[in-house]
Amino acid sequence: EPREVLLRLYGAILQGVDSLVLESVMFAILAERSLGPQLYGVFPEGRLEQYLPSRPLKTQELRDPVLSGAIATRMARFHGMEMPFTKEPRWLFGTMERLPQMNLVEMYSLKDEMNSLRKLLDDTPSPVVFCHNDIQEGNILLLSEPDSDDNLMLVDFEYSSYNYRGFDIGNHFCEW
């Protein structure tokens, strides 16, 4: 039995039974495939997971060629996952549709921009894959005691879903 665990309490992002069940299933699958910390238990307000002696990366470390290569390898493994969730890329447009319709500039139409983006993405050969959707320095841990040569661990999967692979890669590079 582990002597140290991490108690994670859910915040406002995960609301409703469906979200909690999907998050728990996703976390368990990622843990089983060594793409996330081990899952020890789930309860309505949170979960117990493996404590990983580590520290989050610093922004400037994202540019380090060795770490950048390791991040790309992790991301590729993540993108290669088959998950039992809808394969429709809802995250990008779902997020945009939840934005309040603020008419700050009358000539700007969010709806028209979203339609243009949807058409552009339909015509772009960026496959829909399982994405982290938030690969920034705070969600990449540098392990103090790696089990293998792989010394990075992605964490915080609350935004993970099927999405355009290019979005996940581009979003990561925006963090540099």
CSV table of C-alpha atoms in Angstrom, one decimal:
chain,number,residue,atom,x,y,z
A,1,GLU,CA,0.0,0.0,0.0
A,2,PRO,CA,1.2,3.5,-0.8
A,3,ARG,CA,2.4,5.6,2.2
A,4,GLU,CA,1.8,8.9,0.4
A,5,VAL,CA,-1.2,9.8,-1.7
A,6,LEU,CA,-2.6,13.0,-3.3
A,7,LEU,CA,-6.1,14.0,-2.3
A,8,ARG,CA,-7.7,15.8,-5.2
A,9,LEU,CA,-10.9,17.7,-4.6
A,10,TYR,CA,-13.0,18.6,-7.6
A,11,GLY,CA,-13.5,22.2,-8.4
A,12,ALA,CA,-16.2,24.0,-10.4
A,13,ILE,CA,-14.9,22.6,-13.8
A,14,LEU,CA,-16.4,19.1,-13.0
A,15,GLN,CA,-20.1,19.4,-12.4
A,16,GLY,CA,-22.7,16.8,-12.7
A,17,VAL,CA,-22.6,13.0,-12.4
A,18,ASP,CA,-21.8,12.5,-16.1
A,19,SER,CA,-18.7,14.7,-15.9
A,20,LEU,CA,-17.5,12.9,-12.7
A,21,VAL,CA,-17.9,9.5,-14.2
A,22,LEU,CA,-16.2,10.4,-17.5
A,23,GLU,CA,-13.3,12.0,-15.6
A,24,SER,CA,-12.9,8.9,-13.4
A,25,VAL,CA,-13.0,6.5,-16.4
A,26,MET,CA,-10.5,8.7,-18.3
A,27,PHE,CA,-8.2,9.0,-15.3
A,28,ALA,CA,-8.2,5.2,-14.7
A,29,ILE,CA,-7.5,4.4,-18.3
A,30,LEU,CA,-4.6,6.9,-18.5
A,31,ALA,CA,-3.2,5.5,-15.2
A,32,GLU,CA,-3.4,2.0,-16.5
A,33,ARG,CA,-1.4,3.0,-19.6
A,34,SER,CA,1.2,4.9,-17.5
A,35,LEU,CA,0.1,8.2,-19.0
A,36,GLY,CA,-1.0,9.6,-15.7
A,37,PRO,CA,-0.7,9.0,-11.9
A,38,GLN,CA,-2.2,5.8,-10.5
A,39,LEU,CA,-5.8,6.0,-9.3
A,40,TYR,CA,-6.4,4.6,-5.8
A,41,GLY,CA,-10.0,5.6,-5.1
A,42,VAL,CA,-12.9,7.8,-6.2
A,43,PHE,CA,-15.6,9.5,-4.1
A,44,PRO,CA,-18.2,12.1,-5.1
A,45,GLU,CA,-16.1,15.2,-4.2
A,46,GLY,CA,-12.8,13.9,-5.5
A,47,ARG,CA,-10.3,11.1,-5.7
A,48,LEU,CA,-7.1,9.6,-4.2
A,49,GLU,CA,-4.3,9.3,-6.6
A,50,GLN,CA,-0.6,8.5,-6.7
A,51,TYR,CA,1.7,11.1,-5.2
A,52,LEU,CA,4.5,11.8,-7.6
A,53,PRO,CA,7.7,13.4,-6.1
A,54,SER,CA,8.1,16.0,-8.8
A,55,ARG,CA,7.9,19.7,-9.7
A,56,PRO,CA,6.1,21.4,-12.6
A,57,LEU,CA,8.2,22.6,-15.5
A,58,LYS,CA,9.1,26.2,-15.8
A,59,THR,CA,8.0,28.1,-18.9
A,60,GLN,CA,11.6,28.5,-20.2
A,61,GLU,CA,12.1,24.7,-19.8
A,62,LEU,CA,9.5,24.1,-22.6
A,63,ARG,CA,12.1,25.3,-25.1
A,64,ASP,CA,14.8,22.9,-23.9
A,65,PRO,CA,15.4,20.5,-26.8
A,66,VAL,CA,15.6,17.4,-24.6
A,67,LEU,CA,12.5,18.2,-22.6
A,68,SER,CA,10.7,19.4,-25.7
A,69,GLY,CA,11.4,16.0,-27.3
A,70,ALA,CA,10.1,14.2,-24.2
A,71,ILE,CA,7.0,16.3,-24.2
A,72,ALA,CA,6.4,15.5,-27.9
A,73,THR,CA,6.8,11.8,-27.2
A,74,ARG,CA,4.3,12.0,-24.3
A,75,MET,CA,1.9,14.0,-26.5
A,76,ALA,CA,2.2,11.4,-29.3
A,77,ARG,CA,1.3,8.6,-26.9
A,78,PHE,CA,-1.6,10.6,-25.6
A,79,HIS,CA,-2.8,11.3,-29.2
A,80,GLY,CA,-2.6,7.6,-30.0
A,81,MET,CA,-5.1,6.6,-27.3
A,82,GLU,CA,-8.4,5.1,-28.1
A,83,MET,CA,-10.9,6.3,-25.4
A,84,PRO,CA,-14.5,5.2,-24.9
A,85,PHE,CA,-15.9,8.7,-25.5
A,86,THR,CA,-17.5,10.5,-28.3
A,87,LYS,CA,-15.0,11.1,-31.1
A,88,GLU,CA,-16.6,14.3,-32.1
A,89,PRO,CA,-14.3,17.3,-31.6
A,90,ARG,CA,-16.6,19.3,-29.3
A,91,TRP,CA,-14.1,21.0,-27.0
A,92,LEU,CA,-13.0,23.8,-29.3
A,93,PHE,CA,-16.4,24.8,-30.6
A,94,GLY,CA,-18.2,23.9,-27.4
A,95,THR,CA,-15.9,26.3,-25.5
A,96,MET,CA,-16.4,29.1,-28.1
A,97,GLU,CA,-20.2,28.6,-28.0
A,98,ARG,CA,-20.3,29.1,-24.3
A,99,LEU,CA,-18.6,32.5,-24.6
A,100,PRO,CA,-21.1,35.3,-24.0
A,101,GLN,CA,-22.2,37.0,-27.1
A,102,MET,CA,-20.7,40.4,-26.4
A,103,ASN,CA,-21.1,43.0,-29.2
A,104,LEU,CA,-18.0,45.0,-28.3
A,105,VAL,CA,-17.3,45.7,-32.0
A,106,GLU,CA,-20.4,45.7,-34.1
A,107,MET,CA,-18.6,44.6,-37.3
A,108,TYR,CA,-17.3,41.5,-35.6
A,109,SER,CA,-19.5,38.4,-35.6
A,110,LEU,CA,-18.4,35.5,-33.4
A,111,LYS,CA,-20.9,33.2,-35.2
A,112,ASP,CA,-19.4,34.0,-38.6
A,113,GLU,CA,-15.9,33.5,-37.3
A,114,MET,CA,-16.8,30.1,-35.8
A,115,ASN,CA,-18.4,29.0,-39.1
A,116,SER,CA,-15.3,30.1,-41.0
A,117,LEU,CA,-13.1,28.2,-38.5
A,118,ARG,CA,-15.2,25.1,-38.7
A,119,LYS,CA,-15.0,25.1,-42.6
A,120,LEU,CA,-11.2,25.7,-42.4
A,121,LEU,CA,-10.8,22.8,-40.0
A,122,ASP,CA,-13.0,20.5,-42.1
A,123,ASP,CA,-10.6,21.2,-45.0
A,124,THR,CA,-7.4,20.8,-43.0
A,125,PRO,CA,-5.8,17.3,-42.6
A,126,SER,CA,-5.5,17.6,-38.9
A,127,PRO,CA,-6.9,14.3,-37.5
A,128,VAL,CA,-9.2,14.2,-34.6
A,129,VAL,CA,-7.4,12.4,-31.7
A,130,PHE,CA,-7.6,12.2,-28.0
A,131,CYS,CA,-6.1,15.5,-26.8
A,132,HIS,CA,-5.0,16.8,-23.4
A,133,ASN,CA,-6.1,20.4,-24.4
A,134,ASP,CA,-4.0,22.1,-21.8
A,135,ILE,CA,-0.3,21.0,-22.2
A,136,GLN,CA,1.3,23.9,-20.4
A,137,GLU,CA,4.2,24.0,-18.0
A,138,GLY,CA,2.1,23.7,-14.9
A,139,ASN,CA,0.5,20.4,-16.2
A,140,ILE,CA,3.8,18.7,-17.0
A,141,LEU,CA,5.6,17.3,-14.0
A,142,LEU,CA,9.4,16.6,-14.0
A,143,LEU,CA,9.6,13.4,-11.9
A,144,SER,CA,12.2,13.4,-9.1
A,145,GLU,CA,12.2,9.6,-9.0
A,146,PRO,CA,11.4,8.3,-12.5
A,147,ASP,CA,10.7,4.6,-12.9
A,148,SER,CA,12.4,4.6,-16.3
A,149,ASP,CA,14.1,7.0,-18.7
A,150,ASP,CA,10.7,8.7,-19.0
A,151,ASN,CA,10.9,11.5,-16.5
A,152,LEU,CA,7.8,13.5,-17.4
A,153,MET,CA,4.2,13.0,-16.5
A,154,LEU,CA,1.2,14.9,-17.8
A,155,VAL,CA,-1.4,15.8,-15.2
A,156,ASP,CA,-4.8,17.7,-14.9
A,157,PHE,CA,-7.0,16.0,-17.5
A,158,GLU,CA,-10.2,17.9,-16.9
A,159,TYR,CA,-10.1,19.4,-20.4
A,160,SER,CA,-9.0,16.2,-22.1
A,161,SER,CA,-11.3,15.0,-25.0
A,162,TYR,CA,-11.2,14.3,-28.7
A,163,ASN,CA,-10.1,17.3,-30.6
A,164,TYR,CA,-8.0,18.3,-33.6
A,165,ARG,CA,-4.4,17.2,-33.1
A,166,GLY,CA,-3.2,20.5,-34.5
A,167,PHE,CA,-5.1,22.4,-31.7
A,168,ASP,CA,-3.3,20.4,-29.0
A,169,ILE,CA,0.1,21.0,-30.6
A,170,GLY,CA,-0.6,24.7,-31.4
A,171,ASN,CA,-1.9,25.3,-27.9
A,172,HIS,CA,1.2,23.8,-26.4
A,173,PHE,CA,3.5,26.1,-28.5
A,174,CYS,CA,1.5,29.1,-27.5
A,175,GLU,CA,2.7,28.4,-23.9
A,176,TRP,CA,6.3,29.0,-24.9
